[in-house]
Each structure stands twice: as structure tokens, then as C-alpha cells.
Amino acid sequence: MNDANMQQAGNYDDCTHDCSSCGVDCPSRDGGIQKAQLNEYSSVKKVIGVVSGKGGVGKSMVTALSALAATRHGYRTGIMDADITGPSIPKMFGIHTKAYGSDYGIIPETTPTEINIMSINLLTENETDPVVWRGPVIGGVVEQFWTDVYWGDLDVLFIDMPPGTGDVPLTVFQSIPVDGIIVVTSPQDLVSMIVAKAVNMAKLMNIPVLGLVENMSYITCPDCGRRIEMFGPSQAEAVAAAYGIRLLEKLPIDPVLSQESDLGKIEFNEGTQMESILGVLDDLGLTV
Ligand code: ADP
């Protein structure tokens, strides 16, 4: 039976469970896991996952800056901090309050510019409490952030994904209907296989890669304004071209960004970083 017939008949007997050599959108591709239902009182038009091959490359920074750019341009925006073992979104936005329950679900925190934020740090008793849970429990919590949080009516929800290509990101991709991902990388990772792994995982899961961001790409000399590429000439264009994905931005190491993020004041950043996200939202058919 060919692929089209198989789909039509809902018959997947020939399935080899090797999705890399098959284009059929069968249950095996999703690991047989049903997508979770969004909180019944909420609506979210588009979901964008922000991923990285490993931690510490600026995934949360890019998530925050993307959300800020979207909000500034009139999109109703939320951030789901799915980096359960290393949550940093609340700290960047200076959020130290707790989420609370209501008849509609768990109420996320809303920032002064009205970005809705949910993170494990809004639920644990102390912000410094470590999360020492096994993968399935962490995956379950992220799923609950989708099913049980009252997000309201959002145009776009950015998910700060758990780093890497392991158990937890896999569960998130399987249980939440992600419309596409943005891959964040450092210059060194671009020349290694880390980016390739993230991109290939998205392909396996049938999730479009909406763009690549090279973070910490260069520094600008404070005296002469010259760009210094500390890790040698950027490979970002070449890597993006090799994988056929859009290079959204090359972000410099900017001490102002790290300071604002450390002080919980990222929302007051007046830069134009990650405005490239507007093109992505446009391509996804979102208009304001
Ligand atoms: P990840 O989410 O990938 O673990 P973060 O976004 O938390 O990484 O960034 C790690 C650290 O680097 C944070 O302290 C953050 O403030 C800082 N940082 C990230 N990007 C930049 C940048 N472009 N300029 C300056 N500091 C940055």
C-alpha cells in the first residue's frame, strides 16, 4: 500500500517506525502520544518553541527579546518557561510572585507590558528550590502548563524549551502543538554537530524550523565601535544555508542585556533585538 492509501485507510500495518525514511503523518510519528488539549478558557493562535542544543547559549534571552518585540508591535504574547530544571524567565522579568488557582485554571503572572508568563518558579515555595524530578514528571508539568494554565487569548506563545534533544524536549514536542521552532546557538556550536542535532530532531518530529539565531556572535569595541568576532569569522550564514533555514539574527554580547536580565529589568530594554521575529509571525499568518 502506498503512503496516500495508507493514510486514507488509516492502516499503518506497513509502518517500520523509522520516521526518517517515511513522510506519512501517522501516529507513530508522534510516538502514539495524543496532543494535549489547551486550557478550555484560553486560545493561542501560534506556538513557537525556542530551542538550543545545550544550555547557556542564550535561549531564554532570545525568548524574552522575541516576546518583547512581538508585544511592542501589538501581538498578545505569552511565555511558557519549559526549562523546568533551569528556569530563568521570571528572574529576567523581575517576577517573584506566585501563580494562583482560579475557576479558569492557574493564573500566570502578567508583566507591565502585558506578557503572560508561567514558570515552575511561580509554583515552588522558594525560588532556589532545585527541581529534582525525573524526565516523565518534568514532561508532565510542561504539559500541565498547556492544559491547566489560563493563558487568555494570545496571538503567540513562546516556549523556552528545555535544552538539548533528550526526553523532556521530546515529550514537549509530542504533547504541545508547536507551530515551529527557533534554534539558538553560540558561534562555537555552529561549527559542531549540536545545531545539526536540534534541526534534525525538529525534522523527525515534523516541526518547521522557523529560523536560526546566532547569539554572542561578536562584541563591539566600546572605544572604536569595531565588531570583534571572538570565535573567528561567523559561520552562521553558511550553516543556515546548508540546512535551508532562515538566519534571523546575529546578536552581540551586550553587557546591557546581561545587566538588565540580572536585575529583572529586561522588559525595559529599548533595543531592537529580535525584531526579525515579526517576519516569522507574518509568515505564520499572524496579523495585528
Ligand atoms: P539559556 O537559556 O540558553 O540557558 P540564558 O538566556 O539564560 O541561556 O543566558 C545565559 C547567560 O548569558 C545569562 O546570564 C544571560 O543574561 C547571558 N546572555 C545571554 N545572551 C546574552 C547576550 N547577547 N549578551 C550578554 N549576555 C547574554
mmCIF file with all atom_site columns, C-alpha atoms and ligand atoms in Angstrom, residues 52 54-62 65 83 86 88 92 160 163 184 215-217 251-259 261-262, ligand 1:
data_model
loop_
_atom_site.group_PDB
_atom_site.id
_atom_site.type_symbol
_atom_site.label_atom_id
_atom_site.label_alt_id
_atom_site.label_comp_id
_atom_site.label_asym_id
_atom_site.label_entity_id
_atom_site.label_seq_id
_atom_site.pdbx_PDB_ins_code
_atom_site.Cartn_x
_atom_site.Cartn_y
_atom_site.Cartn_z
_atom_site.occupancy
_atom_site.B_iso_or_equiv
_atom_site.pdbx_formal_charge
_atom_site.auth_seq_id
_atom_site.auth_comp_id
_atom_site.auth_asym_id
_atom_site.auth_atom_id
_atom_site.pdbx_PDB_model_num
ATOM   1  C CA  . SER A 1 52  ? 19.137 25.112 21.777 1.00 0.00 ? 52  SER A CA  1
ATOM   2  C CA  . LYS A 1 54  ? 22.739 22.844 25.099 1.00 0.00 ? 54  LYS A CA  1
ATOM   3  C CA  . GLY A 1 55  ? 22.211 25.217 27.998 1.00 0.00 ? 55  GLY A CA  1
ATOM   4  C CA  . GLY A 1 56  ? 23.738 28.631 28.497 1.00 0.00 ? 56  GLY A CA  1
ATOM   5  C CA  . VAL A 1 57  ? 23.721 29.859 24.896 1.00 0.00 ? 57  VAL A CA  1
ATOM   6  C CA  . GLY A 1 58  ? 21.011 32.473 25.404 1.00 0.00 ? 58  GLY A CA  1
ATOM   7  C CA  . LYS A 1 59  ? 17.799 30.569 24.673 1.00 0.00 ? 59  LYS A CA  1
ATOM   8  C CA  . SER A 1 60  ? 15.933 32.396 27.442 1.00 0.00 ? 60  SER A CA  1
ATOM   9  C CA  . MET A 1 61  ? 17.391 35.715 26.319 1.00 0.00 ? 61  MET A CA  1
ATOM   10 C CA  . VAL A 1 62  ? 16.165 35.154 22.757 1.00 0.00 ? 62  VAL A CA  1
ATOM   11 C CA  . LEU A 1 65  ? 13.610 39.515 23.404 1.00 0.00 ? 65  LEU A CA  1
ATOM   12 C CA  . ASP A 1 83  ? 13.118 24.920 31.098 1.00 0.00 ? 83  ASP A CA  1
ATOM   13 C CA  . GLY A 1 86  ? 16.947 25.840 34.840 1.00 0.00 ? 86  GLY A CA  1
ATOM   14 C CA  . SER A 1 88  ? 15.384 31.955 34.167 1.00 0.00 ? 88  SER A CA  1
ATOM   15 C CA  . MET A 1 92  ? 14.769 38.295 33.822 1.00 0.00 ? 92  MET A CA  1
ATOM   16 C CA  . ASP A 1 160 ? 11.511 28.478 26.337 1.00 0.00 ? 160 ASP A CA  1
ATOM   17 C CA  . PRO A 1 163 ? 17.853 22.407 26.292 1.00 0.00 ? 163 PRO A CA  1
ATOM   18 C CA  . VAL A 1 184 ? 19.521 29.475 19.229 1.00 0.00 ? 184 VAL A CA  1
ATOM   19 C CA  . ASN A 1 215 ? 23.823 34.594 19.983 1.00 0.00 ? 215 ASN A CA  1
ATOM   20 C CA  . MET A 1 216 ? 27.036 36.038 21.430 1.00 0.00 ? 216 MET A CA  1
ATOM   21 C CA  . SER A 1 217 ? 28.184 36.361 17.845 1.00 0.00 ? 217 SER A CA  1
ATOM   22 C CA  . LEU A 1 251 ? 23.177 39.057 18.426 1.00 0.00 ? 251 LEU A CA  1
ATOM   23 C CA  . PRO A 1 252 ? 26.281 40.560 20.041 1.00 0.00 ? 252 PRO A CA  1
ATOM   24 C CA  . ILE A 1 253 ? 27.399 40.008 23.608 1.00 0.00 ? 253 ILE A CA  1
ATOM   25 C CA  . ASP A 1 254 ? 25.848 43.097 25.110 1.00 0.00 ? 254 ASP A CA  1
ATOM   26 C CA  . PRO A 1 255 ? 26.662 43.911 28.757 1.00 0.00 ? 255 PRO A CA  1
ATOM   27 C CA  . VAL A 1 256 ? 23.473 45.983 28.955 1.00 0.00 ? 256 VAL A CA  1
ATOM   28 C CA  . LEU A 1 257 ? 21.398 42.908 28.148 1.00 0.00 ? 257 LEU A CA  1
ATOM   29 C CA  . SER A 1 258 ? 23.027 40.753 30.813 1.00 0.00 ? 258 SER A CA  1
ATOM   30 C CA  . GLN A 1 259 ? 22.792 43.556 33.374 1.00 0.00 ? 259 GLN A CA  1
ATOM   31 C CA  . SER A 1 261 ? 18.440 40.456 32.785 1.00 0.00 ? 261 SER A CA  1
ATOM   32 C CA  . ASP A 1 262 ? 20.280 40.051 36.101 1.00 0.00 ? 262 ASP A CA  1
HETATM 33 P P1  . ADP B 2 .   ? 19.983 29.540 28.198 1.00 0.00 ? 1   ADP B P1  1
HETATM 34 O O1  . ADP B 2 .   ? 18.533 29.860 28.287 1.00 0.00 ? 1   ADP B O1  1
HETATM 35 O O2  . ADP B 2 .   ? 20.391 29.059 26.840 1.00 0.00 ? 1   ADP B O2  1
HETATM 36 O O3  . ADP B 2 .   ? 20.470 28.640 29.284 1.00 0.00 ? 1   ADP B O3  1
HETATM 37 P P2  . ADP B 2 .   ? 20.344 32.312 29.015 1.00 0.00 ? 1   ADP B P2  1
HETATM 38 O O4  . ADP B 2 .   ? 19.452 33.055 28.087 1.00 0.00 ? 1   ADP B O4  1
HETATM 39 O O5  . ADP B 2 .   ? 19.866 32.084 30.406 1.00 0.00 ? 1   ADP B O5  1
HETATM 40 O O6  . ADP B 2 .   ? 20.797 30.912 28.371 1.00 0.00 ? 1   ADP B O6  1
HETATM 41 O O7  . ADP B 2 .   ? 21.754 33.058 29.013 1.00 0.00 ? 1   ADP B O7  1
HETATM 42 C C1  . ADP B 2 .   ? 22.842 32.622 29.820 1.00 0.00 ? 1   ADP B C1  1
HETATM 43 C C2  . ADP B 2 .   ? 23.524 33.855 30.415 1.00 0.00 ? 1   ADP B C2  1
HETATM 44 O O8  . ADP B 2 .   ? 24.091 34.645 29.369 1.00 0.00 ? 1   ADP B O8  1
HETATM 45 C C3  . ADP B 2 .   ? 22.565 34.762 31.158 1.00 0.00 ? 1   ADP B C3  1
HETATM 46 O O9  . ADP B 2 .   ? 23.235 35.301 32.281 1.00 0.00 ? 1   ADP B O9  1
HETATM 47 C C4  . ADP B 2 .   ? 22.240 35.871 30.164 1.00 0.00 ? 1   ADP B C4  1
HETATM 48 O O10 . ADP B 2 .   ? 21.923 37.090 30.802 1.00 0.00 ? 1   ADP B O10 1
HETATM 49 C C5  . ADP B 2 .   ? 23.540 35.973 29.385 1.00 0.00 ? 1   ADP B C5  1
HETATM 50 N N1  . ADP B 2 .   ? 23.350 36.354 27.980 1.00 0.00 ? 1   ADP B N1  1
HETATM 51 C C6  . ADP B 2 .   ? 22.650 35.683 27.048 1.00 0.00 ? 1   ADP B C6  1
HETATM 52 N N2  . ADP B 2 .   ? 22.726 36.314 25.864 1.00 0.00 ? 1   ADP B N2  1
HETATM 53 C C7  . ADP B 2 .   ? 23.476 37.424 26.043 1.00 0.00 ? 1   ADP B C7  1
HETATM 54 C C8  . ADP B 2 .   ? 23.904 38.494 25.189 1.00 0.00 ? 1   ADP B C8  1
HETATM 55 N N3  . ADP B 2 .   ? 23.599 38.516 23.895 1.00 0.00 ? 1   ADP B N3  1
HETATM 56 N N4  . ADP B 2 .   ? 24.665 39.474 25.745 1.00 0.00 ? 1   ADP B N4  1
HETATM 57 C C9  . ADP B 2 .   ? 25.009 39.420 27.051 1.00 0.00 ? 1   ADP B C9  1
HETATM 58 N N5  . ADP B 2 .   ? 24.649 38.449 27.901 1.00 0.00 ? 1   ADP B N5  1
HETATM 59 C C10 . ADP B 2 .   ? 23.878 37.457 27.405 1.00 0.00 ? 1   ADP B C10 1
#
